[in-house]
Amino acid sequence: MLDFAKPESAAFLAGGGEMGAEMRNFDWSATPIGAPDDWPKALSFALRILLNTNHPVLIWWGPEFIQFYNDSFGQMVGPDLRAEGLGKPGREYWGDVWELIGPDVEKVMAGKGSVWREHRLMPTGQQDSSRHHYWTYSFSPIEEDAGVGGVLVICRDETQEYRTNLALRAREAELARVQQIGKIGGLEVNLTRGFQNRRSPEYLAIHGLTPESAHETHDDWVRRIHPDDRWATEKRFLDAVAGREDGYSLRYRIIRPSDGEIRWILAKTQIERDENGNAIRLVGAHADVTDQVVAEQALRQSEEKYRTLAEELSLSLDKLRAAQDRLVHTEKLASLGQLTAGIAHEIKNPLNFVNNFSRLSGELIDELLELLSDAPLATQLRDEVDGLAHTLQQNLEKISQHGKRADSIVKNMLLHSRSVSGEHRLVDINAVVDETLNLAYHGARAERANFNIALKREYDDRSGKIDLYPQEISRVLLNLISNGFYAATNRQASAGIEPTLVVATKDLGDKVEIRVRDNGAGIPAEIRERIYDPFFTTKPTGEGTGLGLSISHDIIVKQHRGTINLETQPNEFTEFIIALPRKLID
């Protein structure tokens, strides 16, 4: 806002806030430059700029370097330097600081061009260095007809930014020392424009690269990867960037350019994404884990001679586990009868071998630990070796226990074994059902002379032929019918009701339905969900293994792609409903 109390000739001093007011009220006639009316146009124009900008600006004018500055400059220098600075000669005002800036000022006044300084320390005269300032400034000539009349100073206080950068560099140096000690290298990949890489010095050292490779390309990195790991490693990186995960961990090999050595690298990364989920930056740490990998390989090699002795034990254990799994799961699909012929040789003899060999293996492990006790191993590696040996000893102790349990399981399995599954083929389903029913009935009569039950056959002539494994379906039906006999006759003994079993078939188009219904006591609601669990049984100890319904379920559902469902009513009936597809797809 213009000061109308001043003569129009001094209108160039209008505005400018506090410093503008001080300039207008200052007695300039007492200074070497005289009253404002007599000032050169170059000075008047420069002052107009000074008072109308928010940037810190200072002017030195004339041989005495008389000072002018605006509010922004006054706020930047602070109260210690701002006080009584207006109109003072520069040399007098700045004191010791003039020794720092004076040569540059005189260079500009001599017509030798402008001066630019960055991050220049500007002491304040205080002992506390934290109160010193760092400025970036330019000294430019203010020219008039006779030459250079003054110096225009445009500056910026970078103290906070400079100290922040110093602290950041200090932290970076500390991080670099930590990385060097831990043999960990840092990397950064800018993903906004392709793959722009930045590698830390420790990364370059780990990868055998020169300092010029700090900004290597993506292809440079890929070429360093060992050929056997190259495709999978790059794919893991590209998939992580293109996907939604926040990072990944990966171990791979490189071939160092500096010496041609193959080194193992453990890479751990974090991926930063924008609000749309697009990857914008990847940061990570690379560690050379070659020593660890070599130690692991050496340990495996040292165990190789013992592994030969343990192969037969391992093979037996594998056979036992496979047999158990097949007996409980796979063989429930393909028939327990497939194992009948060789069960004694495949399971019985190895079980005896397992118990004997576990003892011998325990002694061998003790010998191994004794040999390794004097080996120069790192503490972490020794702990890992001891832990693995202890775990193996515990496993060996459990082998004998589980071997005995397996022997009991095998005996029960044999009770459910009949014959091999054979090939699936087209068969008359009514004939299979009726044959199995007769077999179960006469078998029950042979076991119990007083056994008697009413049989009802409700076969649908349209059921016809379907594609199935006859032996397996017969096993399922035999189990369901036998269970029905058991339930119906037990209820007869307690309730005096005539035991009855109904077996029915029904054509469902592309399927055939088989129903087996008894008038026994039914199945309680609280155990219905468990009836297909392996080894779950409601029969007294010694009368059932709990495998029949589990095997039946897998034969129907997994082997034949059918369904088996249960309907039951307490003290009324239990009915199993089987649905089999007419065509069995391999």
Coordinates of C-alpha atoms in Angstrom, one line a residue:
M1 CA 0.0 0.0 0.0
L2 CA 1.4 3.4 -1.0
D3 CA 2.4 5.9 1.6
F4 CA 0.7 9.1 0.5
A5 CA 2.5 11.1 3.2
K6 CA 5.8 10.8 1.3
P7 CA 6.6 12.9 -1.8
E8 CA 5.7 11.2 -5.1
S9 CA 9.4 11.1 -6.0
A10 CA 9.9 8.4 -3.3
A11 CA 6.9 6.3 -4.3
F12 CA 9.3 3.4 -5.1
L13 CA 9.5 2.8 -1.3
A14 CA 5.8 2.2 -1.0
G15 CA 4.6 -1.1 0.5
G16 CA 7.1 -3.6 1.8
G17 CA 5.7 -4.3 5.2
E18 CA 7.7 -3.4 8.3
M19 CA 11.0 -2.8 6.4
G20 CA 9.2 -0.7 3.8
A21 CA 7.9 1.5 6.6
E22 CA 11.4 1.7 8.2
M23 CA 12.9 2.7 4.9
R24 CA 10.4 5.5 4.4
N25 CA 11.0 6.8 7.9
F26 CA 14.8 6.4 7.8
D27 CA 17.0 9.5 7.7
W28 CA 18.9 8.6 4.5
S29 CA 20.4 12.1 4.2
A30 CA 22.8 11.2 7.0
T31 CA 24.2 8.3 5.0
P32 CA 26.7 8.5 2.1
I33 CA 23.9 7.8 -0.5
G34 CA 21.8 10.9 0.5
A35 CA 18.0 11.4 0.3
P36 CA 15.8 9.1 -1.8
D37 CA 15.0 11.8 -4.2
D38 CA 18.7 11.8 -5.3
W39 CA 19.0 8.0 -5.6
P40 CA 19.9 6.5 -9.0
K41 CA 17.1 4.9 -11.0
A42 CA 18.9 1.5 -10.9
L43 CA 18.7 1.6 -7.1
S44 CA 15.1 2.8 -7.1
F45 CA 14.1 0.0 -9.4
A46 CA 16.0 -2.7 -7.4
L47 CA 14.4 -1.5 -4.2
R48 CA 10.9 -1.7 -5.7
I49 CA 11.6 -5.4 -6.5
L50 CA 13.0 -6.0 -3.0
L51 CA 10.0 -4.6 -1.3
N52 CA 7.5 -6.4 -3.4
T53 CA 8.8 -10.0 -3.2
N54 CA 8.4 -12.5 -0.5
H55 CA 11.8 -14.0 -1.2
P56 CA 14.6 -12.9 1.1
V57 CA 16.5 -10.1 -0.7
L58 CA 19.4 -7.9 0.4
I59 CA 21.0 -4.9 -1.5
W60 CA 24.4 -3.4 -0.9
W61 CA 24.8 -0.1 -2.5
G62 CA 27.8 2.1 -3.2
P63 CA 31.4 1.8 -2.1
E64 CA 30.3 1.7 1.5
F65 CA 27.9 -1.2 0.8
I66 CA 24.9 0.6 2.4
Q67 CA 22.3 -2.1 3.2
F68 CA 18.7 -2.5 2.2
Y69 CA 16.6 -5.7 2.9
N70 CA 13.0 -6.8 3.1
D71 CA 10.9 -8.4 5.8
S72 CA 11.7 -12.0 4.5
F73 CA 15.4 -11.4 4.8
G74 CA 15.0 -9.8 8.3
Q75 CA 13.1 -12.9 9.5
M76 CA 15.7 -15.2 8.0
V77 CA 18.7 -13.7 9.7
G78 CA 16.9 -13.4 13.0
P79 CA 16.9 -10.7 15.7
D80 CA 20.6 -10.9 16.4
L81 CA 21.6 -9.7 12.9
R82 CA 18.4 -7.9 12.0
A83 CA 18.7 -5.2 14.6
E84 CA 20.1 -1.9 13.4
G85 CA 21.0 -3.3 10.1
L86 CA 19.2 -1.0 7.8
G87 CA 21.4 1.8 6.2
K88 CA 24.5 0.4 7.8
P89 CA 27.7 -0.3 5.8
G90 CA 28.0 -3.9 5.0
R91 CA 31.6 -4.3 6.4
E92 CA 30.6 -2.8 9.7
Y93 CA 27.3 -4.7 10.0
W94 CA 28.5 -8.2 9.1
G95 CA 31.8 -8.1 11.1
D96 CA 33.7 -11.4 10.9
V97 CA 31.2 -12.8 8.4
W98 CA 32.5 -10.2 5.9
E99 CA 35.7 -12.1 5.7
L100 CA 33.7 -14.9 4.3
I101 CA 31.5 -13.0 1.9
G102 CA 33.5 -9.8 1.3
P103 CA 35.7 -11.2 -1.6
D104 CA 32.6 -12.3 -3.5
V105 CA 30.9 -8.9 -3.0
E106 CA 34.0 -7.0 -4.1
K107 CA 34.3 -9.3 -7.2
V108 CA 30.7 -8.4 -8.3
M109 CA 31.3 -4.7 -7.6
A110 CA 34.4 -4.9 -9.8
G111 CA 32.3 -6.0 -12.7
K112 CA 33.6 -9.5 -12.8
G113 CA 30.2 -11.2 -12.9
S114 CA 27.8 -12.9 -10.5
V115 CA 28.5 -15.3 -7.7
W116 CA 26.6 -18.4 -6.7
R117 CA 27.2 -20.3 -3.4
E118 CA 25.4 -23.4 -2.1
H119 CA 25.1 -24.6 1.5
R120 CA 27.5 -21.9 2.8
L121 CA 27.9 -21.8 6.6
M122 CA 27.0 -18.4 7.9
P123 CA 28.2 -18.0 11.6
T124 CA 26.0 -16.0 13.9
G125 CA 28.7 -15.1 16.4
Q126 CA 27.2 -17.5 18.9
Q127 CA 29.3 -20.2 20.5
D128 CA 26.5 -22.7 20.0
S129 CA 27.1 -24.1 16.5
S130 CA 23.5 -25.3 16.4
R131 CA 22.5 -21.6 15.9
H132 CA 24.6 -21.2 12.8
H133 CA 22.9 -21.0 9.4
Y134 CA 23.5 -22.6 6.1
W135 CA 22.6 -20.4 3.1
T136 CA 22.4 -20.8 -0.6
Y137 CA 22.7 -17.3 -2.2
S138 CA 23.6 -15.4 -5.3
F139 CA 25.4 -12.0 -5.7
S140 CA 24.3 -10.2 -8.8
P141 CA 25.4 -6.8 -10.1
I142 CA 23.0 -3.8 -10.1
E143 CA 24.3 -1.9 -13.1
E144 CA 24.0 1.9 -13.7
D145 CA 25.5 4.2 -16.3
A146 CA 28.8 4.5 -14.6
G147 CA 29.2 0.8 -14.0
V148 CA 28.2 -1.5 -11.1
G149 CA 26.4 0.5 -8.4
G150 CA 25.5 -2.2 -6.0
V151 CA 24.9 -5.9 -5.4
L152 CA 21.6 -7.7 -5.4
V153 CA 21.5 -10.6 -2.9
I154 CA 18.9 -13.3 -3.3
C155 CA 19.2 -16.0 -0.7
R156 CA 17.6 -19.0 0.9
D157 CA 18.1 -20.4 4.4
E158 CA 18.7 -24.2 4.0
T159 CA 19.7 -24.8 7.6
Q160 CA 17.0 -27.3 8.4
E161 CA 17.2 -29.1 5.0
Y162 CA 21.0 -29.2 5.2
R163 CA 21.1 -30.6 8.7
T164 CA 18.4 -33.1 7.8
N165 CA 20.6 -34.2 4.8
L166 CA 23.6 -34.4 7.0
A167 CA 21.7 -36.6 9.5
L168 CA 20.4 -38.7 6.6
R169 CA 23.9 -39.2 5.2
A170 CA 25.1 -40.1 8.7
R171 CA 22.4 -42.7 9.0
E172 CA 23.2 -44.0 5.6
A173 CA 26.8 -44.3 6.5
E174 CA 25.9 -46.1 9.6
L175 CA 23.6 -48.4 7.7
A176 CA 26.4 -49.0 5.2
R177 CA 28.7 -50.0 8.0
V178 CA 26.0 -52.4 9.4
Q179 CA 25.5 -53.8 5.9
Q180 CA 29.3 -54.3 5.5
I181 CA 29.6 -56.0 8.9
G182 CA 26.6 -58.3 8.2
K183 CA 27.5 -58.8 4.5
I184 CA 24.1 -57.4 3.5
G185 CA 23.7 -55.3 0.4
G186 CA 20.7 -53.0 -0.3
L187 CA 19.0 -52.4 -3.5
E188 CA 16.2 -50.2 -4.9
V189 CA 14.2 -50.6 -8.1
N190 CA 12.1 -47.8 -9.4
L191 CA 9.2 -49.5 -11.1
T192 CA 7.3 -46.5 -12.4
R193 CA 9.4 -46.4 -15.6
G194 CA 10.6 -49.9 -16.4
F195 CA 13.2 -51.2 -14.0
Q196 CA 15.6 -48.4 -12.8
N197 CA 18.1 -49.9 -10.4
R198 CA 20.2 -48.5 -7.6
R199 CA 22.6 -50.7 -5.7
S200 CA 24.5 -50.0 -2.5
P201 CA 28.3 -50.4 -2.3
E202 CA 27.9 -53.6 -0.2
Y203 CA 25.6 -55.0 -2.8
L204 CA 28.2 -54.3 -5.5
A205 CA 30.8 -56.1 -3.4
I206 CA 28.6 -59.1 -2.8
H207 CA 27.8 -59.5 -6.5
G208 CA 31.4 -58.8 -7.6
L209 CA 30.5 -55.6 -9.5
T210 CA 32.3 -52.3 -10.0
P211 CA 31.0 -49.0 -8.7
E212 CA 30.0 -48.1 -12.3
S213 CA 27.3 -50.9 -12.0
A214 CA 25.4 -49.2 -9.2
H215 CA 22.6 -48.4 -11.8
E216 CA 22.9 -51.7 -13.8
T217 CA 19.9 -52.7 -16.0
H218 CA 17.5 -55.4 -15.3
D219 CA 19.0 -57.5 -18.1
D220 CA 22.5 -57.1 -16.5
W221 CA 21.1 -58.7 -13.3
V222 CA 19.4 -61.5 -15.1
R223 CA 22.6 -62.4 -17.0
R224 CA 24.5 -62.8 -13.7
I225 CA 22.0 -65.4 -12.4
H226 CA 23.1 -69.0 -12.7
P227 CA 21.6 -70.6 -15.8
D228 CA 19.9 -73.3 -13.7
D229 CA 18.2 -70.6 -11.5
R230 CA 17.7 -67.8 -14.1
W231 CA 14.2 -68.6 -15.3
A232 CA 12.6 -69.3 -11.9
T233 CA 14.3 -66.3 -10.3
E234 CA 13.3 -63.8 -12.9
K235 CA 9.8 -65.2 -13.0
R236 CA 9.4 -64.9 -9.2
F237 CA 10.5 -61.2 -9.5
L238 CA 8.1 -60.4 -12.4
D239 CA 5.2 -62.3 -10.8
A240 CA 5.6 -60.4 -7.5
V241 CA 5.7 -57.0 -9.3
A242 CA 2.7 -57.8 -11.5
G243 CA 0.7 -59.3 -8.6
R244 CA -0.5 -58.0 -5.3
E245 CA 1.9 -59.3 -2.8
D246 CA 4.0 -57.0 -0.6
G247 CA 7.3 -58.8 -1.1
Y248 CA 9.0 -62.1 -1.3
S249 CA 12.1 -64.0 -0.2
L250 CA 14.2 -66.1 -2.6
R251 CA 17.5 -67.9 -2.6
Y252 CA 19.4 -68.3 -5.9
R253 CA 22.8 -68.5 -7.4
I254 CA 24.8 -65.9 -9.3
I255 CA 28.1 -66.0 -11.2
R256 CA 30.2 -63.1 -10.0
P257 CA 31.7 -61.1 -12.9
S258 CA 34.8 -60.1 -10.9
D259 CA 36.1 -63.6 -10.3
G260 CA 33.7 -66.1 -12.0
E261 CA 32.7 -67.6 -8.6
I262 CA 29.3 -69.1 -8.1
R263 CA 27.7 -67.6 -5.0
W264 CA 24.4 -68.2 -3.2
I265 CA 22.3 -65.1 -2.6
L266 CA 19.4 -64.8 -0.2
A267 CA 17.1 -61.9 -1.4
K268 CA 14.4 -60.4 0.8
T269 CA 12.3 -57.7 -0.8
Q270 CA 9.4 -55.3 0.0
I271 CA 7.2 -53.8 -2.8
E272 CA 5.5 -50.4 -2.4
R273 CA 2.3 -49.9 -4.4
D274 CA 0.1 -46.9 -5.2
E275 CA -3.5 -46.6 -4.3
N276 CA -4.5 -48.7 -7.4
G277 CA -2.2 -51.5 -6.3
N278 CA 0.4 -50.9 -9.0
A279 CA 4.0 -51.5 -8.0
I280 CA 6.0 -48.3 -7.9
R281 CA 9.1 -49.2 -5.9
L282 CA 11.0 -52.3 -4.7
V283 CA 13.5 -52.2 -1.9
G284 CA 15.4 -55.2 -0.7
A285 CA 18.4 -56.7 1.0
H286 CA 20.8 -59.3 -0.5
A287 CA 23.0 -61.5 1.7
D288 CA 25.7 -63.8 0.5
V289 CA 24.8 -67.2 2.2
T290 CA 27.3 -69.3 0.3
D291 CA 29.1 -70.3 3.5
Q292 CA 25.8 -71.4 5.0
V293 CA 24.9 -73.4 1.9
V294 CA 28.3 -75.0 1.7
A295 CA 28.0 -76.0 5.4
E296 CA 24.7 -77.5 4.7
Q297 CA 26.1 -79.4 1.7
A298 CA 29.0 -80.6 3.8
L299 CA 26.7 -81.8 6.5
R300 CA 24.7 -83.7 3.9
Q301 CA 27.8 -85.3 2.5
S302 CA 29.0 -86.3 6.0
E303 CA 25.7 -88.0 6.5
E304 CA 25.9 -89.8 3.1
K305 CA 27.8 -92.8 4.5
Y306 CA 25.2 -93.3 7.2
R307 CA 22.4 -92.8 4.8
T308 CA 23.4 -96.0 3.0
L309 CA 22.9 -97.9 6.2
A310 CA 19.7 -96.1 6.8
E311 CA 18.3 -96.6 3.3
E312 CA 16.7 -100.0 4.1
L313 CA 15.2 -98.5 7.3
S314 CA 13.9 -95.5 5.3
L315 CA 12.6 -97.8 2.7
S316 CA 10.8 -99.9 5.2
L317 CA 9.4 -96.9 6.9
D318 CA 8.2 -95.5 3.5
K319 CA 6.6 -98.9 2.8
L320 CA 4.9 -98.8 6.2
R321 CA 3.7 -95.3 5.7
A322 CA 2.6 -96.1 2.1
A323 CA 0.9 -99.3 3.3
Q324 CA -0.9 -97.5 6.1
D325 CA -1.9 -94.7 3.7
R326 CA -3.1 -97.1 1.1
L327 CA -4.9 -99.2 3.6
V328 CA -6.6 -96.2 5.1
H329 CA -7.1 -94.2 1.9
T330 CA -5.8 -95.3 -1.5
E331 CA -6.4 -99.0 -1.1
K332 CA -9.8 -98.2 0.2
L333 CA -10.4 -97.1 -3.4
A334 CA -8.6 -99.9 -5.2
S335 CA -9.4 -102.7 -2.7
L336 CA -7.6 -104.0 0.3
G337 CA -7.4 -107.3 -1.5
Q338 CA -4.5 -106.0 -3.6
L339 CA -2.2 -106.2 -0.6
T340 CA -3.4 -109.5 0.7
A341 CA -0.9 -111.8 -1.2
G342 CA 2.2 -109.8 -0.2
I343 CA 1.1 -108.3 3.1
A344 CA 3.2 -110.6 5.2
H345 CA 6.4 -110.0 3.3
E346 CA 5.8 -106.3 2.7
I347 CA 4.8 -105.4 6.3
K348 CA 5.5 -108.2 8.8
N349 CA 9.2 -108.7 8.1
P350 CA 10.0 -104.9 7.7
L351 CA 8.4 -104.3 11.1
N352 CA 10.9 -106.6 12.8
F353 CA 13.7 -105.0 10.8
V354 CA 12.5 -101.5 11.8
N355 CA 12.8 -102.2 15.5
N356 CA 16.2 -103.8 15.2
F357 CA 17.6 -101.2 12.8
S358 CA 16.3 -98.2 14.9
R359 CA 18.5 -99.3 17.7
L360 CA 21.5 -99.6 15.4
S361 CA 20.8 -96.2 13.9
G362 CA 20.6 -94.6 17.3
E363 CA 24.2 -95.9 18.0
L364 CA 25.3 -94.5 14.6
I365 CA 23.9 -91.1 15.4
D366 CA 25.8 -91.1 18.7
E367 CA 29.0 -91.9 16.8
L368 CA 28.3 -89.1 14.3
L369 CA 27.8 -86.6 17.1
E370 CA 31.1 -87.8 18.7
L371 CA 32.9 -87.3 15.4
L372 CA 31.4 -83.8 14.9
S373 CA 32.2 -82.7 18.5
D374 CA 35.8 -81.9 17.5
A375 CA 34.9 -80.4 14.1
P376 CA 35.4 -76.6 13.7
L377 CA 31.8 -75.7 13.2
A378 CA 30.2 -72.4 13.8
T379 CA 27.9 -72.1 16.8
Q380 CA 24.7 -71.8 14.8
L381 CA 25.7 -74.7 12.6
R382 CA 26.5 -76.9 15.5
D383 CA 23.2 -76.0 17.2
E384 CA 21.4 -77.0 13.9
V385 CA 23.4 -80.3 13.8
D386 CA 22.6 -81.1 17.4
G387 CA 18.9 -80.3 16.9
L388 CA 18.6 -82.5 13.8
A389 CA 20.3 -85.4 15.6
H390 CA 18.0 -85.0 18.6
T391 CA 15.0 -85.0 16.4
L392 CA 16.1 -88.1 14.5
Q393 CA 16.7 -89.9 17.8
Q394 CA 13.2 -89.1 18.9
N395 CA 11.8 -90.3 15.6
L396 CA 13.6 -93.6 16.0
E397 CA 12.2 -94.1 19.4
K398 CA 8.7 -93.7 18.0
I399 CA 9.3 -96.2 15.1
S400 CA 9.0 -99.2 17.3
Q401 CA 5.8 -97.9 18.9
H402 CA 4.2 -97.2 15.6
G403 CA 5.4 -100.5 14.2
K404 CA 3.5 -102.4 16.8
R405 CA 0.4 -100.3 16.1
A406 CA 0.8 -100.9 12.4
D407 CA 1.0 -104.7 13.0
S408 CA -2.4 -104.5 14.8
I409 CA -3.9 -102.4 12.0
V410 CA -2.6 -104.8 9.3
K411 CA -4.3 -107.7 11.1
N412 CA -7.6 -105.9 11.1
M413 CA -7.1 -104.9 7.5
L414 CA -6.7 -108.6 6.5
L415 CA -10.2 -109.3 7.9
H416 CA -11.6 -106.9 5.3
S417 CA -9.4 -108.2 2.4
R418 CA -11.0 -110.4 -0.1
S419 CA -9.5 -110.3 -3.6
V420 CA -8.0 -107.9 -6.1
S421 CA -10.2 -105.2 -7.6
G422 CA -9.7 -106.5 -11.1
E423 CA -11.0 -104.5 -14.1
H424 CA -14.2 -102.5 -14.2
R425 CA -16.7 -103.8 -16.6
L426 CA -20.4 -103.8 -17.4
V427 CA -22.3 -106.1 -15.0
D428 CA -26.0 -106.7 -14.2
I429 CA -26.4 -104.7 -11.0
N430 CA -29.4 -106.7 -9.8
A431 CA -27.4 -109.9 -10.1
V432 CA -24.4 -108.4 -8.1
V433 CA -26.8 -107.2 -5.4
D434 CA -28.6 -110.5 -5.1
E435 CA -25.5 -112.6 -5.2
T436 CA -23.9 -110.5 -2.4
L437 CA -27.1 -110.7 -0.3
N438 CA -27.2 -114.5 -0.6
L439 CA -23.5 -114.7 0.3
A440 CA -24.0 -112.5 3.4
Y441 CA -27.0 -114.4 4.5
H442 CA -25.4 -117.8 4.2
G443 CA -22.3 -116.5 5.8
A444 CA -24.2 -115.3 8.8
R445 CA -26.1 -118.5 9.1
A446 CA -22.8 -120.4 9.0
E447 CA -21.5 -118.3 11.9
R448 CA -24.6 -118.5 14.0
A449 CA -26.9 -121.5 13.7
N450 CA -29.8 -119.6 15.2
F451 CA -29.5 -116.6 12.9
N452 CA -32.7 -115.7 11.2
I453 CA -33.9 -112.6 9.4
A454 CA -36.6 -111.7 6.9
L455 CA -35.2 -110.6 3.5
K456 CA -37.1 -108.5 1.1
R457 CA -35.8 -108.0 -2.5
E458 CA -37.2 -105.0 -4.4
Y459 CA -35.2 -105.0 -7.7
D460 CA -36.0 -102.7 -10.6
D461 CA -35.7 -104.6 -13.8
R462 CA -34.8 -101.4 -15.6
S463 CA -31.6 -101.1 -13.6
G464 CA -29.8 -103.2 -16.2
K465 CA -26.1 -103.2 -16.5
I466 CA -23.7 -100.5 -15.3
D467 CA -19.9 -100.1 -15.5
L468 CA -18.2 -100.8 -12.1
Y469 CA -15.6 -102.8 -10.2
P470 CA -17.7 -105.9 -9.2
Q471 CA -15.5 -107.0 -6.4
E472 CA -15.4 -103.6 -4.8
I473 CA -19.2 -103.0 -5.0
S474 CA -19.7 -106.5 -3.6
R475 CA -17.4 -105.5 -0.7
V476 CA -19.5 -102.4 0.0
L477 CA -22.8 -104.3 -0.1
L478 CA -21.4 -107.1 2.0
N479 CA -20.4 -104.5 4.7
L480 CA -23.7 -102.7 4.6
I481 CA -25.7 -105.9 4.6
S482 CA -23.7 -107.4 7.4
N483 CA -24.1 -104.2 9.5
G484 CA -27.9 -104.4 8.8
F485 CA -28.0 -108.0 10.0
Y486 CA -26.1 -107.0 13.1
A487 CA -28.4 -104.0 13.9
A488 CA -31.7 -105.8 13.2
T489 CA -30.9 -109.0 15.2
N490 CA -29.6 -106.9 18.1
R491 CA -32.8 -105.0 18.3
Q492 CA -34.8 -108.2 18.1
A493 CA -33.0 -109.5 21.2
S494 CA -34.0 -106.4 23.1
A495 CA -37.4 -105.4 21.7
G496 CA -38.8 -108.7 20.4
I497 CA -39.3 -107.3 16.9
E498 CA -38.8 -109.5 13.8
P499 CA -35.5 -108.5 12.2
T500 CA -36.0 -107.4 8.6
L501 CA -33.6 -106.3 5.8
V502 CA -34.8 -104.7 2.6
V503 CA -32.5 -104.5 -0.4
A504 CA -33.8 -102.5 -3.4
T505 CA -32.5 -101.1 -6.7
K506 CA -34.0 -98.4 -8.8
D507 CA -33.3 -97.0 -12.3
L508 CA -32.5 -93.2 -12.2
G509 CA -31.6 -92.8 -15.9
D510 CA -27.8 -92.2 -16.0
K511 CA -27.6 -93.6 -12.5
V512 CA -28.7 -96.6 -10.5
E513 CA -29.8 -96.4 -6.9
I514 CA -29.2 -99.2 -4.3
R515 CA -30.9 -99.1 -0.9
V516 CA -30.1 -101.3 2.1
R517 CA -32.6 -100.8 5.0
D518 CA -32.7 -102.6 8.3
N519 CA -35.2 -102.2 11.2
G520 CA -32.6 -101.9 13.8
A521 CA -32.2 -99.3 16.6
G522 CA -31.0 -96.5 14.2
I523 CA -27.9 -94.3 14.5
P524 CA -27.9 -91.5 17.1
A525 CA -27.7 -88.0 15.7
E526 CA -24.6 -87.1 17.6
I527 CA -22.4 -89.7 15.8
R528 CA -23.9 -89.6 12.3
E529 CA -21.1 -87.2 11.1
R530 CA -18.4 -89.6 12.3
I531 CA -19.6 -92.9 10.8
Y532 CA -17.3 -92.6 7.8
D533 CA -14.3 -91.8 9.9
P534 CA -11.5 -94.5 9.8
F535 CA -11.5 -96.6 12.9
F536 CA -14.7 -95.2 14.3
T537 CA -17.1 -97.9 15.4
T538 CA -20.1 -98.3 17.6
K539 CA -19.6 -102.0 18.1
P540 CA -18.0 -103.4 21.2
T541 CA -14.3 -103.9 21.3
G542 CA -13.2 -106.9 19.2
E543 CA -16.3 -106.9 17.0
G544 CA -15.3 -104.2 14.5
T545 CA -12.3 -102.2 13.3
G546 CA -14.2 -99.1 12.3
L547 CA -12.9 -99.4 8.7
G548 CA -15.9 -100.9 6.9
L549 CA -18.0 -97.7 6.3
S550 CA -14.8 -95.7 5.7
I551 CA -13.7 -98.1 3.0
S552 CA -17.2 -98.3 1.6
H553 CA -17.4 -94.5 1.4
D554 CA -14.2 -94.2 -0.6
I555 CA -15.1 -97.0 -2.9
I556 CA -18.4 -95.4 -3.8
V557 CA -17.3 -91.8 -3.8
K558 CA -13.7 -91.8 -4.9
Q559 CA -13.4 -94.9 -7.0
H560 CA -16.8 -95.0 -8.6
R561 CA -17.7 -91.2 -8.5
G562 CA -21.0 -92.0 -6.8
T563 CA -22.7 -91.0 -3.6
I564 CA -23.6 -92.7 -0.4
N565 CA -26.1 -91.2 2.0
L566 CA -27.8 -92.2 5.3
E567 CA -31.4 -92.0 6.5
T568 CA -32.2 -93.2 10.0
Q569 CA -34.8 -92.9 12.6
P570 CA -34.1 -93.9 16.3
N571 CA -35.7 -97.2 17.2
E572 CA -37.2 -97.4 13.7
F573 CA -34.7 -98.0 10.8
T574 CA -31.3 -97.3 9.2
E575 CA -31.1 -97.0 5.4
F576 CA -28.0 -96.5 3.3
I577 CA -28.7 -95.0 -0.2
I578 CA -26.1 -95.5 -2.9
A579 CA -26.2 -93.8 -6.3
L580 CA -23.8 -95.1 -9.0
P581 CA -23.2 -93.6 -12.4
R582 CA -23.9 -96.0 -15.3
K583 CA -20.6 -95.2 -17.0
L584 CA -17.4 -95.2 -15.0
I585 CA -14.8 -92.7 -16.3
D586 CA -11.1 -93.7 -15.7

